[in-house]
């Protein structure tokens, strides 16, 4: 168990035994100042010291380890009035991720024809509709990770999510405008988009890996594929490979959101 929870637990056990700090240290062969710093969470004691203190308090060290293992799968406490709304938002994000997979297929085919043959196979308004749907689903999906970053106390995930949402709005705004007006060279924008989302995707992938202690296998799988896909985008010449990795990456991230939704549901 990490600080400050460890210190609070020791303090709680000591008071339950009716011991003062001075009485406890006499049984543990440590000084009062050390115990005070442990209980206040200022220092992280060695396992030997923890075992000695717990032994004096007639508390099993293994029980403390089991509590720690169970706590590691929990998310930050949510106010009762907010649990339902957070659960709903994360569910919307999860469904948006699934819909994104479907819309991305049509977008990918349309962009390929536009790039190769310089024509809009769905027509201007059809292309516009698909782009808008992909943008909406994408933003809602990433917003789910912005919420998750807060729940998991993963500040890197929060930062990466905000940057990705900004980048999505910027690139898709240009993309939609380019349907109706001649703007910058389409190939140049695709190049900038590949490098930009590649760099942000690496940041996002690392943030997912950082949540591995809480969600373990799902986080490592999703983060690993996200990093691989983003690296391919960043190199540009491997970007076609990234298109194929996009689908397993989103699927694994949807599974990750489902795991987080399950943790939120436990607090309902």
mmCIF file of C-alpha atoms in Angstrom:
data_model
loop_
_atom_site.group_PDB
_atom_site.id
_atom_site.type_symbol
_atom_site.label_atom_id
_atom_site.label_comp_id
_atom_site.label_asym_id
_atom_site.label_seq_id
_atom_site.Cartn_x
_atom_site.Cartn_y
_atom_site.Cartn_z
ATOM 1 C CA UNK A 1 0.000 0.000 0.000
ATOM 2 C CA UNK A 2 1.409 3.380 -0.976
ATOM 3 C CA UNK A 3 1.439 6.600 0.977
ATOM 4 C CA UNK A 4 -0.618 8.362 2.259
ATOM 5 C CA UNK A 5 -3.028 5.386 2.528
ATOM 6 C CA UNK A 6 -0.422 3.308 4.383
ATOM 7 C CA UNK A 7 0.105 5.977 7.033
ATOM 8 C CA UNK A 8 -3.637 6.400 7.513
ATOM 9 C CA UNK A 9 -4.067 2.636 7.877
ATOM 10 C CA UNK A 10 -1.324 2.378 10.522
ATOM 11 C CA UNK A 11 -2.759 5.345 12.406
ATOM 12 C CA UNK A 12 -6.222 3.766 12.293
ATOM 13 C CA UNK A 13 -4.930 0.399 13.583
ATOM 14 C CA UNK A 14 -2.917 2.071 16.370
ATOM 15 C CA UNK A 15 -5.942 3.998 17.608
ATOM 16 C CA UNK A 16 -8.080 0.866 17.460
ATOM 17 C CA UNK A 17 -5.564 -0.806 19.794
ATOM 18 C CA UNK A 18 -5.691 2.217 22.100
ATOM 19 C CA UNK A 19 -1.967 2.899 21.741
ATOM 20 C CA UNK A 20 -0.181 6.230 21.646
ATOM 21 C CA UNK A 21 2.656 6.734 19.197
ATOM 22 C CA UNK A 22 5.151 6.521 22.096
ATOM 23 C CA UNK A 23 3.710 3.187 23.252
ATOM 24 C CA UNK A 24 3.800 1.732 19.749
ATOM 25 C CA UNK A 25 7.430 2.691 19.007
ATOM 26 C CA UNK A 26 8.544 0.944 22.192
ATOM 27 C CA UNK A 27 7.323 -2.324 20.672
ATOM 28 C CA UNK A 28 8.760 -1.624 17.202
ATOM 29 C CA UNK A 29 12.256 -0.391 18.068
ATOM 30 C CA UNK A 30 11.861 2.779 15.985
ATOM 31 C CA UNK A 31 11.761 6.400 17.114
ATOM 32 C CA UNK A 32 8.636 8.509 17.500
ATOM 33 C CA UNK A 33 9.628 10.953 14.770
ATOM 34 C CA UNK A 34 9.873 8.097 12.226
ATOM 35 C CA UNK A 35 6.405 6.822 13.140
ATOM 36 C CA UNK A 36 4.998 10.352 12.941
ATOM 37 C CA UNK A 37 6.409 10.783 9.428
ATOM 38 C CA UNK A 38 5.051 7.381 8.352
ATOM 39 C CA UNK A 39 1.570 8.108 9.668
ATOM 40 C CA UNK A 40 1.536 11.576 8.062
ATOM 41 C CA UNK A 41 2.580 10.078 4.719
ATOM 42 C CA UNK A 42 5.863 11.983 4.555
ATOM 43 C CA UNK A 43 8.006 8.878 4.039
ATOM 44 C CA UNK A 44 7.536 5.429 2.518
ATOM 45 C CA UNK A 45 8.977 2.883 4.967
ATOM 46 C CA UNK A 46 10.761 -0.317 4.002
ATOM 47 C CA UNK A 47 8.676 -3.497 3.999
ATOM 48 C CA UNK A 48 10.614 -4.751 7.061
ATOM 49 C CA UNK A 49 9.564 -1.660 9.050
ATOM 50 C CA UNK A 50 5.944 -2.040 7.929
ATOM 51 C CA UNK A 51 5.917 -5.709 8.947
ATOM 52 C CA UNK A 52 7.373 -4.811 12.366
ATOM 53 C CA UNK A 53 4.723 -2.133 13.002
ATOM 54 C CA UNK A 54 1.871 -4.356 11.829
ATOM 55 C CA UNK A 55 3.135 -7.222 13.977
ATOM 56 C CA UNK A 56 3.010 -4.950 17.032
ATOM 57 C CA UNK A 57 -0.557 -4.045 16.059
ATOM 58 C CA UNK A 58 -1.527 -7.738 15.590
ATOM 59 C CA UNK A 59 -2.340 -7.118 11.927
ATOM 60 C CA UNK A 60 -1.327 -9.494 9.131
ATOM 61 C CA UNK A 61 0.983 -8.016 6.492
ATOM 62 C CA UNK A 62 -0.487 -10.294 3.809
ATOM 63 C CA UNK A 63 -3.950 -8.871 4.503
ATOM 64 C CA UNK A 64 -2.569 -5.409 3.816
ATOM 65 C CA UNK A 65 -1.141 -6.657 0.497
ATOM 66 C CA UNK A 66 -4.527 -8.078 -0.499
ATOM 67 C CA UNK A 67 -6.199 -4.736 0.270
ATOM 68 C CA UNK A 68 -3.563 -3.020 -1.842
ATOM 69 C CA UNK A 69 -4.165 -5.384 -4.780
ATOM 70 C CA UNK A 70 -7.908 -4.758 -4.652
ATOM 71 C CA UNK A 71 -7.470 -0.987 -4.359
ATOM 72 C CA UNK A 72 -5.215 -0.973 -7.440
ATOM 73 C CA UNK A 73 -8.204 -1.797 -9.634
ATOM 74 C CA UNK A 74 -10.278 1.117 -8.365
ATOM 75 C CA UNK A 75 -10.699 4.526 -9.911
ATOM 76 C CA UNK A 76 -10.940 7.864 -8.160
ATOM 77 C CA UNK A 77 -14.055 8.196 -5.980
ATOM 78 C CA UNK A 78 -16.947 9.865 -7.827
ATOM 79 C CA UNK A 79 -19.576 12.034 -6.157
ATOM 80 C CA UNK A 80 -22.878 10.095 -6.078
ATOM 81 C CA UNK A 81 -24.680 12.774 -8.106
ATOM 82 C CA UNK A 82 -22.007 12.560 -10.850
ATOM 83 C CA UNK A 83 -21.712 8.772 -11.214
ATOM 84 C CA UNK A 84 -24.727 8.363 -13.501
ATOM 85 C CA UNK A 85 -23.757 11.252 -15.809
ATOM 86 C CA UNK A 86 -20.151 10.015 -16.091
ATOM 87 C CA UNK A 87 -21.391 6.499 -16.809
ATOM 88 C CA UNK A 88 -23.664 7.894 -19.549
ATOM 89 C CA UNK A 89 -20.888 10.000 -21.121
ATOM 90 C CA UNK A 90 -18.494 7.053 -21.192
ATOM 91 C CA UNK A 91 -21.192 4.851 -22.721
ATOM 92 C CA UNK A 92 -21.793 7.470 -25.428
ATOM 93 C CA UNK A 93 -18.029 7.540 -26.061
ATOM 94 C CA UNK A 94 -17.939 3.738 -26.363
ATOM 95 C CA UNK A 95 -20.856 3.659 -28.842
ATOM 96 C CA UNK A 96 -19.214 6.518 -30.782
ATOM 97 C CA UNK A 97 -16.049 4.428 -31.076
ATOM 98 C CA UNK A 98 -18.044 1.586 -32.647
ATOM 99 C CA UNK A 99 -19.822 3.968 -35.037
ATOM 100 C CA UNK A 100 -16.457 5.555 -35.872
ATOM 101 C CA UNK A 101 -15.216 2.194 -37.137
ATOM 102 C CA UNK A 102 -18.165 1.967 -39.545
ATOM 103 C CA UNK A 103 -17.971 5.573 -40.760
ATOM 104 C CA UNK A 104 -14.190 5.348 -41.176
ATOM 105 C CA UNK A 105 -14.607 2.610 -43.793
ATOM 106 C CA UNK A 106 -16.663 4.922 -46.019
ATOM 107 C CA UNK A 107 -14.332 7.839 -45.315
ATOM 108 C CA UNK A 108 -11.266 5.770 -46.221
ATOM 109 C CA UNK A 109 -12.748 4.644 -49.541
ATOM 110 C CA UNK A 110 -13.835 8.207 -50.375
ATOM 111 C CA UNK A 111 -10.421 9.679 -49.513
ATOM 112 C CA UNK A 112 -8.634 7.028 -51.576
ATOM 113 C CA UNK A 113 -10.717 7.816 -54.670
ATOM 114 C CA UNK A 114 -10.252 11.539 -54.075
ATOM 115 C CA UNK A 115 -6.490 11.133 -53.739
ATOM 116 C CA UNK A 116 -6.066 8.805 -56.729
ATOM 117 C CA UNK A 117 -8.712 10.081 -59.176
ATOM 118 C CA UNK A 118 -9.306 13.603 -57.861
ATOM 119 C CA UNK A 119 -13.062 13.132 -57.597
ATOM 120 C CA UNK A 120 -15.659 12.949 -54.832
ATOM 121 C CA UNK A 121 -17.302 9.547 -55.231
ATOM 122 C CA UNK A 122 -20.153 10.434 -52.824
ATOM 123 C CA UNK A 123 -20.688 13.899 -54.225
ATOM 124 C CA UNK A 124 -20.022 17.075 -52.251
ATOM 125 C CA UNK A 125 -22.833 16.710 -49.744
ATOM 126 C CA UNK A 126 -22.328 12.974 -49.320
ATOM 127 C CA UNK A 127 -18.643 13.561 -48.635
ATOM 128 C CA UNK A 128 -19.550 16.405 -46.268
ATOM 129 C CA UNK A 129 -21.941 14.161 -44.315
ATOM 130 C CA UNK A 130 -19.390 11.389 -43.906
ATOM 131 C CA UNK A 131 -16.695 13.825 -42.769
ATOM 132 C CA UNK A 132 -19.041 15.396 -40.222
ATOM 133 C CA UNK A 133 -20.058 11.988 -38.845
ATOM 134 C CA UNK A 134 -16.432 10.866 -38.517
ATOM 135 C CA UNK A 135 -15.525 14.127 -36.786
ATOM 136 C CA UNK A 136 -18.430 13.888 -34.310
ATOM 137 C CA UNK A 137 -17.841 10.206 -33.521
ATOM 138 C CA UNK A 138 -14.093 10.793 -33.173
ATOM 139 C CA UNK A 139 -14.435 13.758 -30.821
ATOM 140 C CA UNK A 140 -16.989 11.960 -28.640
ATOM 141 C CA UNK A 141 -14.776 8.865 -28.559
ATOM 142 C CA UNK A 142 -11.666 10.794 -27.503
ATOM 143 C CA UNK A 143 -13.726 12.782 -24.996
ATOM 144 C CA UNK A 144 -14.317 9.472 -23.253
ATOM 145 C CA UNK A 145 -10.562 9.231 -22.664
ATOM 146 C CA UNK A 146 -10.484 12.802 -21.402
ATOM 147 C CA UNK A 147 -12.977 11.715 -18.723
ATOM 148 C CA UNK A 148 -11.034 8.493 -18.152
ATOM 149 C CA UNK A 149 -7.819 10.438 -17.632
ATOM 150 C CA UNK A 150 -9.471 12.284 -14.762
ATOM 151 C CA UNK A 151 -10.860 9.084 -13.226
ATOM 152 C CA UNK A 152 -7.518 7.292 -13.503
ATOM 153 C CA UNK A 153 -5.530 10.348 -12.355
ATOM 154 C CA UNK A 154 -3.687 10.060 -15.657
ATOM 155 C CA UNK A 155 -2.826 13.663 -16.503
ATOM 156 C CA UNK A 156 -0.934 12.697 -19.665
ATOM 157 C CA UNK A 157 -4.104 11.066 -21.026
ATOM 158 C CA UNK A 158 -6.065 14.247 -20.311
ATOM 159 C CA UNK A 159 -3.474 16.418 -22.102
ATOM 160 C CA UNK A 160 -3.191 14.037 -25.075
ATOM 161 C CA UNK A 161 -6.983 13.836 -25.413
ATOM 162 C CA UNK A 162 -7.392 17.617 -25.455
ATOM 163 C CA UNK A 163 -4.631 18.011 -28.078
ATOM 164 C CA UNK A 164 -6.136 15.295 -30.275
ATOM 165 C CA UNK A 165 -9.593 16.898 -30.106
ATOM 166 C CA UNK A 166 -8.087 20.266 -31.122
ATOM 167 C CA UNK A 167 -6.200 18.614 -33.996
ATOM 168 C CA UNK A 168 -9.350 16.799 -35.145
ATOM 169 C CA UNK A 169 -11.338 20.027 -35.225
ATOM 170 C CA UNK A 170 -8.555 21.828 -37.119
ATOM 171 C CA UNK A 171 -7.893 19.194 -39.784
ATOM 172 C CA UNK A 172 -11.522 18.244 -40.372
ATOM 173 C CA UNK A 173 -12.541 21.898 -40.641
ATOM 174 C CA UNK A 174 -10.014 22.281 -43.443
ATOM 175 C CA UNK A 175 -11.066 18.959 -44.970
ATOM 176 C CA UNK A 176 -14.729 19.984 -45.063
ATOM 177 C CA UNK A 177 -13.950 23.430 -46.497
ATOM 178 C CA UNK A 178 -11.792 21.818 -49.194
ATOM 179 C CA UNK A 179 -14.831 19.900 -50.444
ATOM 180 C CA UNK A 180 -16.448 23.126 -51.648
ATOM 181 C CA UNK A 181 -13.440 25.391 -52.280
ATOM 182 C CA UNK A 182 -9.972 24.953 -53.702
ATOM 183 C CA UNK A 183 -7.563 25.473 -50.835
ATOM 184 C CA UNK A 184 -4.118 24.149 -50.069
ATOM 185 C CA UNK A 185 -2.700 21.217 -51.986
ATOM 186 C CA UNK A 186 -4.568 18.103 -50.779
ATOM 187 C CA UNK A 187 -1.384 15.999 -50.680
ATOM 188 C CA UNK A 188 0.367 18.553 -48.460
ATOM 189 C CA UNK A 189 -2.492 18.495 -45.972
ATOM 190 C CA UNK A 190 -2.505 14.668 -45.905
ATOM 191 C CA UNK A 191 1.241 14.796 -45.152
ATOM 192 C CA UNK A 192 0.752 17.291 -42.300
ATOM 193 C CA UNK A 193 -2.160 15.256 -40.956
ATOM 194 C CA UNK A 194 -0.111 12.052 -40.962
ATOM 195 C CA UNK A 195 2.797 13.620 -39.051
ATOM 196 C CA UNK A 196 0.560 15.566 -36.669
ATOM 197 C CA UNK A 197 -1.653 12.665 -35.663
ATOM 198 C CA UNK A 198 1.393 10.390 -35.556
ATOM 199 C CA UNK A 199 3.079 12.599 -32.948
ATOM 200 C CA UNK A 200 -0.108 13.038 -30.896
ATOM 201 C CA UNK A 201 -0.891 9.333 -31.177
ATOM 202 C CA UNK A 202 2.463 8.424 -29.637
ATOM 203 C CA UNK A 203 1.679 10.712 -26.705
ATOM 204 C CA UNK A 204 -1.777 9.138 -26.434
ATOM 205 C CA UNK A 205 -0.363 5.601 -26.626
ATOM 206 C CA UNK A 206 2.107 6.306 -23.821
ATOM 207 C CA UNK A 207 -0.726 7.716 -21.698
ATOM 208 C CA UNK A 208 -2.725 4.504 -22.203
ATOM 209 C CA UNK A 209 0.265 2.409 -21.135
ATOM 210 C CA UNK A 210 0.553 4.537 -17.996
ATOM 211 C CA UNK A 211 -2.872 3.288 -16.905
ATOM 212 C CA UNK A 212 -1.661 -0.310 -17.122
ATOM 213 C CA UNK A 213 -1.514 -0.764 -13.343
ATOM 214 C CA UNK A 214 -5.258 -0.257 -13.161
ATOM 215 C CA UNK A 215 -6.489 -2.009 -16.277
ATOM 216 C CA UNK A 216 -3.460 -4.173 -17.047
ATOM 217 C CA UNK A 217 -3.873 -6.344 -20.183
ATOM 218 C CA UNK A 218 -6.409 -4.106 -21.934
ATOM 219 C CA UNK A 219 -4.258 -0.999 -21.451
ATOM 220 C CA UNK A 220 -1.040 -2.659 -22.607
ATOM 221 C CA UNK A 221 -2.716 -4.085 -25.725
ATOM 222 C CA UNK A 222 -4.468 -0.820 -26.667
ATOM 223 C CA UNK A 223 -1.439 1.328 -25.886
ATOM 224 C CA UNK A 224 0.920 -0.942 -27.817
ATOM 225 C CA UNK A 225 -1.170 -0.975 -31.000
ATOM 226 C CA UNK A 226 -1.770 2.800 -30.723
ATOM 227 C CA UNK A 227 2.003 3.392 -30.513
ATOM 228 C CA UNK A 228 2.680 1.140 -33.499
ATOM 229 C CA UNK A 229 -0.022 2.812 -35.597
ATOM 230 C CA UNK A 230 1.209 6.289 -34.635
ATOM 231 C CA UNK A 231 4.810 5.411 -35.477
ATOM 232 C CA UNK A 232 3.683 4.309 -38.943
ATOM 233 C CA UNK A 233 1.853 7.626 -39.407
ATOM 234 C CA UNK A 234 4.868 9.586 -38.223
ATOM 235 C CA UNK A 235 7.127 7.962 -40.811
ATOM 236 C CA UNK A 236 4.596 8.886 -43.554
ATOM 237 C CA UNK A 237 5.801 6.167 -45.941
ATOM 238 C CA UNK A 238 4.329 3.533 -43.596
ATOM 239 C CA UNK A 239 1.016 5.372 -43.291
ATOM 240 C CA UNK A 240 -0.836 2.735 -45.409
ATOM 241 C CA UNK A 241 0.039 0.210 -42.680
ATOM 242 C CA UNK A 242 -1.432 2.617 -40.112
ATOM 243 C CA UNK A 243 -4.781 2.468 -41.935
ATOM 244 C CA UNK A 244 -4.979 -1.269 -41.249
ATOM 245 C CA UNK A 245 -3.835 -0.821 -37.633
ATOM 246 C CA UNK A 246 -6.504 1.836 -37.061
ATOM 247 C CA UNK A 247 -9.289 -0.735 -36.718
ATOM 248 C CA UNK A 248 -7.657 -3.020 -34.110
ATOM 249 C CA UNK A 249 -6.461 0.113 -32.253
ATOM 250 C CA UNK A 250 -9.992 1.527 -31.976
ATOM 251 C CA UNK A 251 -11.449 -1.888 -31.088
ATOM 252 C CA UNK A 252 -8.941 -2.312 -28.244
ATOM 253 C CA UNK A 253 -9.605 1.249 -27.057
ATOM 254 C CA UNK A 254 -13.352 0.523 -27.058
ATOM 255 C CA UNK A 255 -12.629 -2.515 -24.866
ATOM 256 C CA UNK A 256 -10.556 -0.270 -22.601
ATOM 257 C CA UNK A 257 -13.455 2.160 -22.241
ATOM 258 C CA UNK A 258 -15.732 -0.764 -21.417
ATOM 259 C CA UNK A 259 -13.376 -1.771 -18.584
ATOM 260 C CA UNK A 260 -13.448 1.784 -17.229
ATOM 261 C CA UNK A 261 -17.257 1.890 -17.499
ATOM 262 C CA UNK A 262 -17.360 -1.316 -15.443
ATOM 263 C CA UNK A 263 -15.260 0.340 -12.716
ATOM 264 C CA UNK A 264 -17.575 3.359 -12.736
ATOM 265 C CA UNK A 265 -20.624 1.094 -12.509
ATOM 266 C CA UNK A 266 -19.242 -0.367 -9.263
ATOM 267 C CA UNK A 267 -19.724 3.061 -7.674
ATOM 268 C CA UNK A 268 -23.364 3.384 -8.761
#
